[in-house]
CSV table of C-alpha atoms and ligand atoms in Angstrom, one decimal:
chain,number,residue,atom,x,y,z
C,1,MET,CA,22.2,21.3,-13.6
C,2,TYR,CA,18.6,20.1,-12.5
C,3,ALA,CA,15.4,22.1,-12.0
C,4,LEU,CA,12.2,21.3,-10.1
C,5,VAL,CA,9.3,23.2,-11.3
C,6,ASP,CA,6.2,23.1,-8.8
C,7,GLY,CA,2.8,24.5,-9.3
C,8,ASN,CA,1.8,26.8,-6.6
C,9,ASN,CA,-1.3,25.6,-4.6
C,10,PHE,CA,-1.8,23.6,-7.7
C,11,PHE,CA,-5.5,22.5,-7.5
C,12,VAL,CA,-6.5,26.1,-6.3
C,13,SER,CA,-4.9,27.8,-9.1
C,14,CYS,CA,-6.4,25.3,-11.8
C,15,GLU,CA,-9.8,26.4,-10.3
C,16,ARG,CA,-8.8,30.2,-10.4
C,17,VAL,CA,-7.8,29.8,-14.3
C,18,PHE,CA,-11.5,29.5,-15.0
C,19,GLN,CA,-13.0,31.4,-12.0
C,20,PRO,CA,-11.0,34.5,-11.9
C,21,GLN,CA,-13.6,35.9,-9.4
C,22,LEU,CA,-11.7,33.5,-6.8
C,23,GLU,CA,-8.4,35.5,-7.1
C,24,SER,CA,-7.2,37.1,-3.8
C,25,ARG,CA,-10.0,35.5,-2.2
C,26,PRO,CA,-9.3,32.7,0.3
C,27,VAL,CA,-9.9,29.4,-1.3
C,28,ILE,CA,-9.8,25.6,-0.4
C,29,VAL,CA,-10.4,22.5,-2.0
C,30,LEU,CA,-12.0,19.4,-0.3
C,31,SER,CA,-10.9,15.9,-0.8
C,32,ASN,CA,-13.3,13.0,-2.0
C,33,ASN,CA,-16.7,13.0,-0.8
C,34,ASP,CA,-15.8,16.6,0.6
C,35,GLY,CA,-14.0,15.3,3.5
C,36,CYS,CA,-10.7,17.4,4.4
C,37,ALA,CA,-9.0,20.3,3.0
C,38,VAL,CA,-6.2,19.1,0.5
C,39,ALA,CA,-5.4,22.4,-1.3
C,40,ARG,CA,-5.4,26.1,0.1
C,41,SER,CA,-4.7,29.4,-1.3
C,42,ASN,CA,-2.2,31.5,0.3
C,43,GLU,CA,-5.1,33.6,1.9
C,44,ALA,CA,-6.5,30.5,3.4
C,45,LYS,CA,-3.3,29.4,4.7
C,46,ALA,CA,-3.1,32.5,6.4
C,47,LEU,CA,-6.5,32.0,8.2
C,48,GLY,CA,-4.8,29.1,9.6
C,49,ILE,CA,-6.4,26.6,7.7
C,50,LYS,CA,-4.3,23.4,8.0
C,51,MET,CA,-3.4,20.8,5.0
C,52,GLY,CA,-5.7,17.9,5.6
C,53,ALA,CA,-7.9,19.5,8.0
C,54,PRO,CA,-11.4,17.6,8.3
C,55,PHE,CA,-14.0,20.1,6.6
C,56,PHE,CA,-16.7,20.1,9.6
C,57,THR,CA,-13.8,21.4,11.8
C,58,ILE,CA,-13.2,24.5,9.6
C,59,LYS,CA,-16.8,25.1,8.3
C,60,GLN,CA,-17.7,28.1,10.6
C,61,LEU,CA,-14.5,29.5,10.2
C,62,CYS,CA,-14.7,29.3,6.4
C,63,GLN,CA,-18.2,31.0,6.5
C,64,GLN,CA,-16.9,33.6,8.9
C,65,HIS,CA,-14.1,34.7,6.4
C,66,ASN,CA,-15.9,34.0,3.1
C,67,VAL,CA,-13.7,31.1,2.0
C,68,ALA,CA,-14.8,29.6,-1.2
C,69,VAL,CA,-15.0,26.0,-0.6
C,70,LEU,CA,-14.8,23.6,-3.8
C,71,SER,CA,-14.9,19.8,-4.2
C,72,SER,CA,-12.2,18.2,-6.0
C,73,ASN,CA,-12.3,18.2,-9.8
C,74,TYR,CA,-9.7,15.6,-10.7
C,75,THR,CA,-10.5,15.4,-14.4
C,76,LEU,CA,-9.7,19.2,-14.6
C,77,TYR,CA,-6.5,19.0,-12.6
C,78,ALA,CA,-5.2,16.0,-14.6
C,79,ASP,CA,-5.7,17.8,-17.8
C,80,MET,CA,-4.3,21.1,-16.5
C,81,SER,CA,-1.3,18.8,-15.5
C,82,LYS,CA,-1.0,17.1,-18.8
C,83,ARG,CA,-0.7,20.7,-20.2
C,84,MET,CA,1.9,22.0,-17.9
C,85,MET,CA,4.1,18.8,-18.4
C,86,SER,CA,4.0,19.4,-22.2
C,87,ILE,CA,5.1,22.9,-21.9
C,88,LEU,CA,8.1,22.1,-19.4
C,89,LYS,CA,9.0,19.2,-21.7
C,90,GLY,CA,9.7,21.8,-24.5
C,91,LEU,CA,11.9,23.9,-22.4
C,92,ALA,CA,14.3,21.0,-21.1
C,93,VAL,CA,16.7,18.4,-22.6
C,94,ARG,CA,15.1,15.9,-20.4
C,95,GLN,CA,12.2,15.5,-18.2
C,96,GLU,CA,10.9,13.7,-14.9
C,97,VAL,CA,7.1,13.9,-14.3
C,98,TYR,CA,7.2,13.4,-10.6
C,99,SER,CA,3.8,14.2,-9.5
C,100,ILE,CA,0.7,16.0,-10.8
C,101,ASP,CA,2.1,19.3,-10.1
C,102,GLU,CA,6.0,18.7,-10.1
C,103,SER,CA,8.6,18.0,-12.6
C,104,PHE,CA,12.1,17.6,-12.6
C,105,LEU,CA,14.2,18.9,-15.6
C,106,ASP,CA,17.4,18.4,-16.9
C,107,LEU,CA,18.9,21.8,-17.9
C,108,SER,CA,22.4,20.6,-19.0
C,109,GLY,CA,23.8,22.7,-21.9
C,110,ILE,CA,21.5,25.7,-21.2
C,111,SER,CA,23.1,28.7,-20.5
C,112,GLN,CA,21.8,31.5,-18.3
C,113,LEU,CA,19.9,29.4,-16.3
C,114,THR,CA,18.1,32.1,-13.9
C,115,GLN,CA,16.5,33.6,-17.2
C,116,HIS,CA,15.7,30.2,-18.6
C,117,ALA,CA,13.8,29.7,-15.2
C,118,GLN,CA,12.1,32.7,-15.7
C,119,LEU,CA,11.0,32.0,-18.9
C,120,ILE,CA,9.7,28.7,-17.8
C,121,ARG,CA,7.7,30.6,-15.2
C,122,ALA,CA,6.4,33.0,-17.7
C,123,ARG,CA,5.5,30.7,-20.4
C,124,VAL,CA,3.4,28.5,-18.2
C,125,LYS,CA,1.5,31.4,-16.7
C,126,GLN,CA,0.9,32.9,-20.2
C,127,TRP,CA,0.2,29.8,-21.8
C,128,ILE,CA,-2.4,27.9,-19.3
C,129,GLY,CA,-2.6,30.9,-16.6
C,130,LEU,CA,-0.9,28.7,-13.8
C,131,PRO,CA,1.7,29.9,-11.4
C,132,VAL,CA,4.7,27.7,-10.8
C,133,CYS,CA,8.0,28.2,-8.8
C,134,VAL,CA,11.3,27.1,-10.0
C,135,GLY,CA,14.4,25.9,-8.1
C,136,ILE,CA,17.7,25.1,-9.7
C,137,GLY,CA,20.6,23.4,-8.2
C,138,GLN,CA,23.4,20.6,-9.2
C,139,THR,CA,21.3,17.7,-8.1
C,140,LYS,CA,17.6,16.7,-7.5
C,141,VAL,CA,17.7,17.1,-3.9
C,142,LEU,CA,19.3,20.5,-4.2
C,143,ALA,CA,16.8,21.3,-6.9
C,144,LYS,CA,14.1,20.6,-4.5
C,145,PHE,CA,15.4,22.8,-1.7
C,146,ALA,CA,16.1,25.5,-3.8
C,147,ASN,CA,12.2,25.3,-4.9
C,148,HIS,CA,11.3,25.3,-1.4
C,149,LEU,CA,13.3,28.7,-1.0
C,150,ALA,CA,11.7,29.9,-4.3
C,151,LYS,CA,8.2,29.4,-2.6
C,152,SER,CA,9.2,30.5,1.0
C,153,TYR,CA,11.0,34.0,0.2
C,154,PRO,CA,8.4,36.0,-2.3
C,155,PHE,CA,11.4,38.7,-2.9
C,156,LEU,CA,13.0,35.7,-5.1
C,157,GLY,CA,10.3,36.3,-7.6
C,158,GLY,CA,9.6,32.5,-7.9
C,159,VAL,CA,12.8,31.6,-8.9
C,160,CYS,CA,15.9,30.4,-6.9
C,161,ASN,CA,19.2,29.3,-8.5
C,162,LEU,CA,21.5,28.0,-5.7
C,163,ALA,CA,24.4,28.8,-8.0
C,164,GLU,CA,23.8,32.4,-7.6
C,165,LEU,CA,23.9,32.3,-4.0
C,166,SER,CA,26.8,33.0,-2.1
C,167,SER,CA,28.2,30.1,0.1
C,168,ASP,CA,27.6,32.0,3.0
C,169,ARG,CA,24.1,32.6,2.1
C,170,LEU,CA,23.5,29.0,1.2
C,171,ALA,CA,24.8,27.8,4.4
C,172,ARG,CA,22.4,30.5,6.4
C,173,ALA,CA,19.4,29.2,4.4
C,174,MET,CA,20.0,25.6,5.0
C,175,GLN,CA,20.2,26.5,8.9
C,176,LEU,CA,17.2,28.2,9.1
C,177,THR,CA,15.4,25.2,7.2
C,178,GLU,CA,14.0,22.2,9.0
C,179,VAL,CA,15.7,19.0,8.3
C,180,GLY,CA,12.3,17.6,7.5
C,181,GLU,CA,12.0,19.7,4.5
C,182,VAL,CA,14.6,17.8,2.6
C,183,TRP,CA,13.4,15.6,-0.4
C,184,GLY,CA,13.3,12.0,0.9
C,185,ILE,CA,13.2,12.8,4.6
C,186,GLY,CA,9.7,11.8,5.8
C,187,ARG,CA,8.2,12.6,9.2
C,188,LYS,CA,9.6,9.5,11.2
C,189,LEU,CA,13.1,10.0,9.6
C,190,ALA,CA,13.4,13.6,10.6
C,191,GLN,CA,12.3,12.6,14.2
C,192,GLN,CA,15.1,10.3,14.6
C,193,LEU,CA,17.5,12.6,12.9
C,194,ARG,CA,16.8,15.3,15.2
C,195,ALA,CA,17.2,13.1,18.0
C,196,MET,CA,20.5,12.5,16.8
C,197,GLY,CA,21.2,16.4,17.0
C,198,ILE,CA,20.5,16.7,13.1
C,199,SER,CA,17.7,19.2,13.0
C,200,THR,CA,18.3,21.4,9.9
C,201,VAL,CA,19.3,20.9,6.2
C,202,TYR,CA,23.0,22.4,7.2
C,203,ALA,CA,23.3,19.8,9.9
C,204,LEU,CA,22.5,17.1,7.6
C,205,LYS,CA,24.5,18.3,4.7
C,206,THR,CA,27.6,18.3,7.2
C,207,ALA,CA,26.8,14.9,8.9
C,208,ASN,CA,28.8,12.1,8.2
C,209,ALA,CA,27.1,10.0,5.2
C,210,ASN,CA,28.8,6.7,6.2
C,211,GLN,CA,27.8,6.4,9.5
C,212,LEU,CA,23.9,7.4,8.6
C,213,ALA,CA,24.2,4.7,6.1
C,214,LYS,CA,24.9,2.3,8.9
C,215,VAL,CA,22.3,3.9,11.1
C,216,PHE,CA,19.4,4.2,8.8
C,217,SER,CA,19.9,3.4,5.2
C,218,VAL,CA,22.2,3.9,1.9
C,219,ASN,CA,19.3,6.2,0.7
C,220,VAL,CA,20.0,8.9,3.6
C,221,ALA,CA,23.7,8.8,2.8
C,222,ARG,CA,22.5,9.7,-0.9
C,223,ILE,CA,20.5,12.3,0.2
C,224,VAL,CA,23.7,13.7,2.4
C,225,HIS,CA,26.1,13.6,-1.0
C,226,GLU,CA,23.2,15.3,-3.0
C,227,LEU,CA,23.0,18.0,-0.8
C,228,ASN,CA,26.7,18.5,-1.4
C,229,GLY,CA,26.2,18.6,-5.0
C,230,VAL,CA,27.1,15.0,-5.8
C,231,PRO,CA,24.5,13.5,-7.9
C,232,CYS,CA,23.2,10.3,-6.9
C,233,ILE,CA,19.9,10.2,-7.8
C,234,ALA,CA,19.0,9.5,-11.4
C,235,LEU,CA,16.4,11.4,-13.4
C,236,GLU,CA,13.7,9.0,-14.3
C,237,GLU,CA,12.1,9.8,-17.5
C,238,TYR,CA,10.0,6.7,-18.2
C,239,SER,CA,8.6,6.5,-14.8
C,240,ASN,CA,5.3,6.7,-16.8
C,241,THR,CA,5.5,3.3,-17.9
C,242,GLN,CA,3.1,1.5,-15.5
C,243,GLN,CA,3.2,-1.8,-14.2
C,244,GLN,CA,-0.3,-1.2,-12.6
C,245,MET,CA,-3.5,0.6,-13.3
C,246,VAL,CA,-6.0,1.4,-10.9
C,247,SER,CA,-9.7,2.6,-10.9
C,248,SER,CA,-11.3,3.0,-7.5
C,249,ARG,CA,-13.3,5.5,-5.6
C,250,SER,CA,-14.9,5.6,-2.1
C,251,PHE,CA,-18.9,5.9,-2.1
C,252,GLY,CA,-20.8,8.9,-1.5
C,253,GLU,CA,-22.6,6.7,1.5
C,254,PRO,CA,-22.1,3.2,2.5
C,255,ILE,CA,-23.5,0.4,0.3
C,256,THR,CA,-24.9,-2.9,1.1
C,257,ASN,CA,-26.8,-3.5,-2.3
C,258,ARG,CA,-25.2,-5.9,-4.8
C,259,ASP,CA,-26.7,-4.1,-7.8
C,260,GLU,CA,-25.1,-0.8,-6.7
C,261,LEU,CA,-21.7,-2.5,-6.4
C,262,ILE,CA,-22.1,-4.1,-9.7
C,263,ALA,CA,-23.0,-0.5,-11.1
C,264,ALA,CA,-19.6,0.8,-9.5
C,265,LEU,CA,-17.2,-1.9,-10.8
C,266,SER,CA,-19.1,-1.3,-14.3
C,267,PHE,CA,-18.0,2.3,-14.2
C,268,HIS,CA,-14.4,1.3,-13.3
C,269,CYS,CA,-14.1,-1.1,-16.1
C,270,GLU,CA,-15.5,2.0,-18.4
C,271,GLN,CA,-12.5,3.9,-16.8
C,272,LEU,CA,-10.2,1.5,-17.3
C,273,SER,CA,-10.9,0.7,-20.8
C,274,HIS,CA,-10.6,4.2,-21.7
C,275,LYS,CA,-7.3,4.3,-20.0
C,276,LEU,CA,-6.0,1.0,-21.9
C,277,THR,CA,-7.1,2.3,-25.1
C,278,LYS,CA,-5.4,5.8,-24.6
C,279,GLN,CA,-1.9,4.1,-23.7
C,280,GLY,CA,-2.3,1.2,-26.2
C,281,LEU,CA,-2.3,-1.3,-23.6
C,282,PHE,CA,-4.4,-4.6,-23.0
C,283,ALA,CA,-5.4,-5.9,-19.4
C,284,ARG,CA,-4.7,-9.5,-18.7
C,285,SER,CA,-5.3,-10.0,-15.2
C,286,LEU,CA,-7.7,-8.0,-12.8
C,287,THR,CA,-8.3,-7.6,-9.1
C,288,PHE,CA,-11.6,-6.6,-8.1
C,289,PHE,CA,-11.9,-5.3,-4.4
C,290,ALA,CA,-14.4,-3.9,-2.1
C,291,HIS,CA,-14.1,-3.0,1.5
C,292,SER,CA,-16.0,-1.5,4.5
C,293,ASN,CA,-14.7,1.6,6.4
C,294,ARG,CA,-11.2,1.1,7.4
C,295,PHE,CA,-11.5,3.1,10.4
C,296,LYS,CA,-14.1,0.7,12.1
C,297,ASP,CA,-13.6,-2.2,14.2
C,298,ASP,CA,-15.5,-4.6,11.8
C,299,TYR,CA,-13.3,-3.6,8.6
C,300,VAL,CA,-13.5,-6.3,6.1
C,301,CYS,CA,-11.7,-6.3,2.8
C,302,HIS,CA,-12.7,-8.8,-0.1
C,303,ALA,CA,-10.8,-9.1,-3.2
C,304,VAL,CA,-10.3,-11.6,-6.3
C,305,THR,CA,-8.1,-11.7,-9.0
C,306,LEU,CA,-9.4,-13.2,-12.4
C,307,LEU,CA,-7.8,-13.7,-15.9
C,308,LEU,CA,-9.3,-12.9,-19.0
C,309,PRO,CA,-9.0,-15.7,-21.6
C,310,ALA,CA,-7.3,-13.2,-23.8
C,311,ALA,CA,-6.2,-9.7,-23.0
C,312,SER,CA,-8.6,-6.9,-23.5
C,313,ASN,CA,-9.0,-3.2,-23.7
C,314,SER,CA,-12.5,-3.3,-24.0
C,315,PHE,CA,-14.9,-2.4,-21.5
C,316,ARG,CA,-17.5,-4.9,-22.8
C,317,MET,CA,-15.1,-7.8,-22.2
C,318,LEU,CA,-13.9,-6.5,-18.6
C,319,THR,CA,-17.4,-6.1,-17.6
C,320,LYS,CA,-17.8,-9.9,-18.2
C,321,LEU,CA,-15.5,-10.5,-15.3
C,322,ILE,CA,-18.1,-8.8,-12.8
C,323,THR,CA,-20.2,-11.5,-12.2
C,324,PRO,CA,-17.7,-13.9,-11.3
C,325,ALA,CA,-16.0,-11.5,-9.1
C,326,MET,CA,-19.2,-10.5,-7.4
C,327,ASP,CA,-19.8,-14.0,-6.7
C,328,ALA,CA,-16.5,-14.4,-5.0
C,329,ILE,CA,-16.4,-10.9,-3.0
C,330,PHE,CA,-19.9,-9.9,-2.2
C,331,VAL,CA,-21.2,-10.6,1.3
C,332,PRO,CA,-24.7,-9.2,2.1
C,333,LYS,CA,-25.0,-7.0,4.7
C,334,ILE,CA,-21.6,-5.5,4.7
C,335,ASN,CA,-21.5,-1.7,4.7
C,336,TYR,CA,-19.0,-1.4,1.5
C,337,LYS,CA,-17.3,1.9,1.5
C,338,LYS,CA,-15.0,1.7,-1.3
C,339,ALA,CA,-14.7,-0.7,-4.3
C,340,GLY,CA,-12.3,-0.8,-7.4
C,341,ILE,CA,-10.3,-2.6,-9.7
C,342,ILE,CA,-6.6,-3.0,-10.2
C,343,ILE,CA,-5.2,-4.3,-13.3
C,344,SER,CA,-1.8,-6.2,-12.4
C,345,GLU,CA,-0.9,-7.5,-15.7
C,346,MET,CA,-1.0,-5.4,-18.9
C,347,LEU,CA,0.4,-6.3,-22.6
C,348,SER,CA,1.1,-4.0,-25.3
C,349,ALA,CA,0.3,-4.9,-28.9
C,350,ASP,CA,3.9,-5.5,-29.3
C,351,ASP,CA,3.5,-8.4,-26.5
C,352,ALA,CA,1.0,-10.3,-28.9
C,353,ILE,CA,1.8,-13.8,-29.5
C,354,ARG,CA,0.2,-16.1,-32.1
C,355,ASP,CA,-0.2,-19.8,-31.2
C,356,LEU,CA,-0.1,-22.3,-33.9
C,357,LEU,CA,-3.8,-22.1,-34.8
C,358,GLY,CA,-3.1,-18.4,-35.3
C,359,SER,CA,-5.0,-17.2,-32.4
C,360,SER,CA,-3.5,-14.1,-30.5
C,361,ASN,CA,-3.2,-13.7,-26.9
C,362,LEU,CA,-4.7,-10.1,-27.5
C,363,SER,CA,-8.5,-10.1,-28.3
C,364,HIS,CA,-9.6,-6.9,-30.2
C,365,ASP,CA,-13.2,-5.9,-29.8
C,366,HIS,CA,-14.1,-4.5,-33.3
C,367,LEU,CA,-17.0,-2.9,-31.9
C,368,LEU,CA,-15.1,-0.6,-29.5
C,369,PRO,CA,-13.7,2.1,-31.7
C,370,THR,CA,-17.1,2.6,-33.0
C,371,LEU,CA,-18.7,2.7,-29.6
C,372,GLN,CA,-15.7,5.2,-28.5
C,373,ALA,CA,-16.2,7.4,-31.4
C,374,ILE,CA,-20.1,7.6,-30.5
C,375,ASN,CA,-19.0,8.5,-27.0
C,376,ARG,CA,-16.8,11.3,-28.2
C,377,ARG,CA,-19.3,12.7,-30.5
C,378,TYR,CA,-22.4,12.6,-28.1
C,379,GLY,CA,-20.9,12.8,-24.7
C,380,LYS,CA,-19.0,10.6,-22.4
C,381,ARG,CA,-21.0,7.3,-21.5
C,382,THR,CA,-23.6,7.8,-24.3
C,383,VAL,CA,-23.1,4.2,-25.1
C,384,ARG,CA,-22.6,1.9,-22.0
C,385,MET,CA,-23.3,-1.4,-20.4
C,386,ALA,CA,-26.7,-1.5,-18.8
C,387,SER,CA,-25.0,-3.0,-15.5
C,388,ALA,CA,-23.6,0.8,-15.3
C,389,ILE,CA,-26.9,2.0,-14.5
C,390,LEU,CA,-28.0,-0.6,-11.8
C,391,GLY,CA,-27.5,2.1,-9.2
C,392,HIS,CA,-26.4,5.5,-8.7
C,393,ARG,CA,-26.0,6.1,-4.8
C,394,TRP,CA,-22.1,4.7,-4.6
C,395,GLN,CA,-21.2,8.1,-6.6
C,396,MET,CA,-19.3,10.5,-4.7
C,397,GLN,CA,-20.5,13.7,-3.1
C,398,ARG,CA,-19.0,16.6,-4.8
C,399,GLU,CA,-21.6,19.1,-4.3
C,400,LEU,CA,-19.4,22.1,-4.7
C,401,MET,CA,-17.4,21.0,-8.0
C,402,SER,CA,-16.4,23.1,-10.8
C,403,ALA,CA,-17.3,22.3,-14.4
C,404,SER,CA,-15.0,20.4,-16.7
C,405,PHE,CA,-13.9,23.6,-18.2
C,406,THR,CA,-11.1,21.8,-20.5
C,407,THR,CA,-12.4,18.2,-21.1
C,408,ASP,CA,-16.0,18.5,-21.9
C,409,SER,CA,-17.2,20.4,-24.7
C,410,SER,CA,-20.6,20.8,-23.3
C,411,GLN,CA,-18.9,22.6,-19.9
C,412,LEU,CA,-16.8,25.2,-22.2
C,413,ILE,CA,-16.2,28.3,-20.4
C,414,ILE,CA,-18.2,31.2,-22.2
C,415,ALA,CA,-16.6,34.7,-22.7
C,416,SER,CA,-19.2,37.4,-22.8
E,1,LIG,MG1,2.8,22.4,-5.6
């Protein structure tokens, strides 16, 4: 049996843990540069604020109803997510971290699943203060559907175990749920299915899988089988092993200045260096890119991929590629809106190969541990490359952001 555990209004819930005064007040969290609503509390949903609504269209409504409006604080959400996932890992046989606030759990061998699900809910709430819902089913698609029911029907108390529903009630619940709610059925596919008369979960469950495989793809047939309790989609325990690493950000305002762009790329080198060391990885090739506003007619995107002489995890080495990268991608007078770096080839220490002369294809920067220790002790980015302070206009507008409650000792919450 599988469980799907999903954080309720996750970003808002993370904020509420540290700002309890936001409890029972409508709250929304905005996307980068305070653009659109990306998370809403139930109270905000009840006011009719839609997911993805541009902030300027709802600003007045927010003022009228005293909605708390926050900039996104991804450092906080990522850290809370890590804590939630580690609690869940201890309560299951196997785990797949599916997204920042969702995890599939393999509960085989565990008896009394509903009680176990309640334990999961209670523990996450007690240990880190986050509310979650748990759905249990024979397959991943069913677990996801069960979670949808747990969220939609408050009388279930946050847990829905499909095995406990009579077949009549299960069929009824499936008849009442839109086909687009099924995991794996996107908006376009849902439209096509509706055009064929398949508009509810129940209709999809009882549809002819082979026929759908011919019309769409074998994936749709798999979903039908999963809805009937036949597991076809395996748990991906190791989906965390990355093939790629990215650090990029949209700018607070368009940038035309070369130094500003260098400062932004230096920042991304620092970010990537931090991620690489944390995971014991070394970068071999890096793609630098910068582009203008996607939604304008004169949209341009410039990118270049460069190889390091030896794979490295040090921001001192990665930063050295910025000058050749800028020579290749920077064009004056372009209003750049976003820039970043993608690492497309990574090595681990196990991949190190020594050539005949004994030099390795990994380069160890012996100063890096010391620099990192200084930054840990005296605060992030105490020691950095000078190029990173060439500009700051590129930084995001996040005027309404909460503090880094869990990741910065200078911003710890103080109980009085
Ligand atoms: Mg969620």
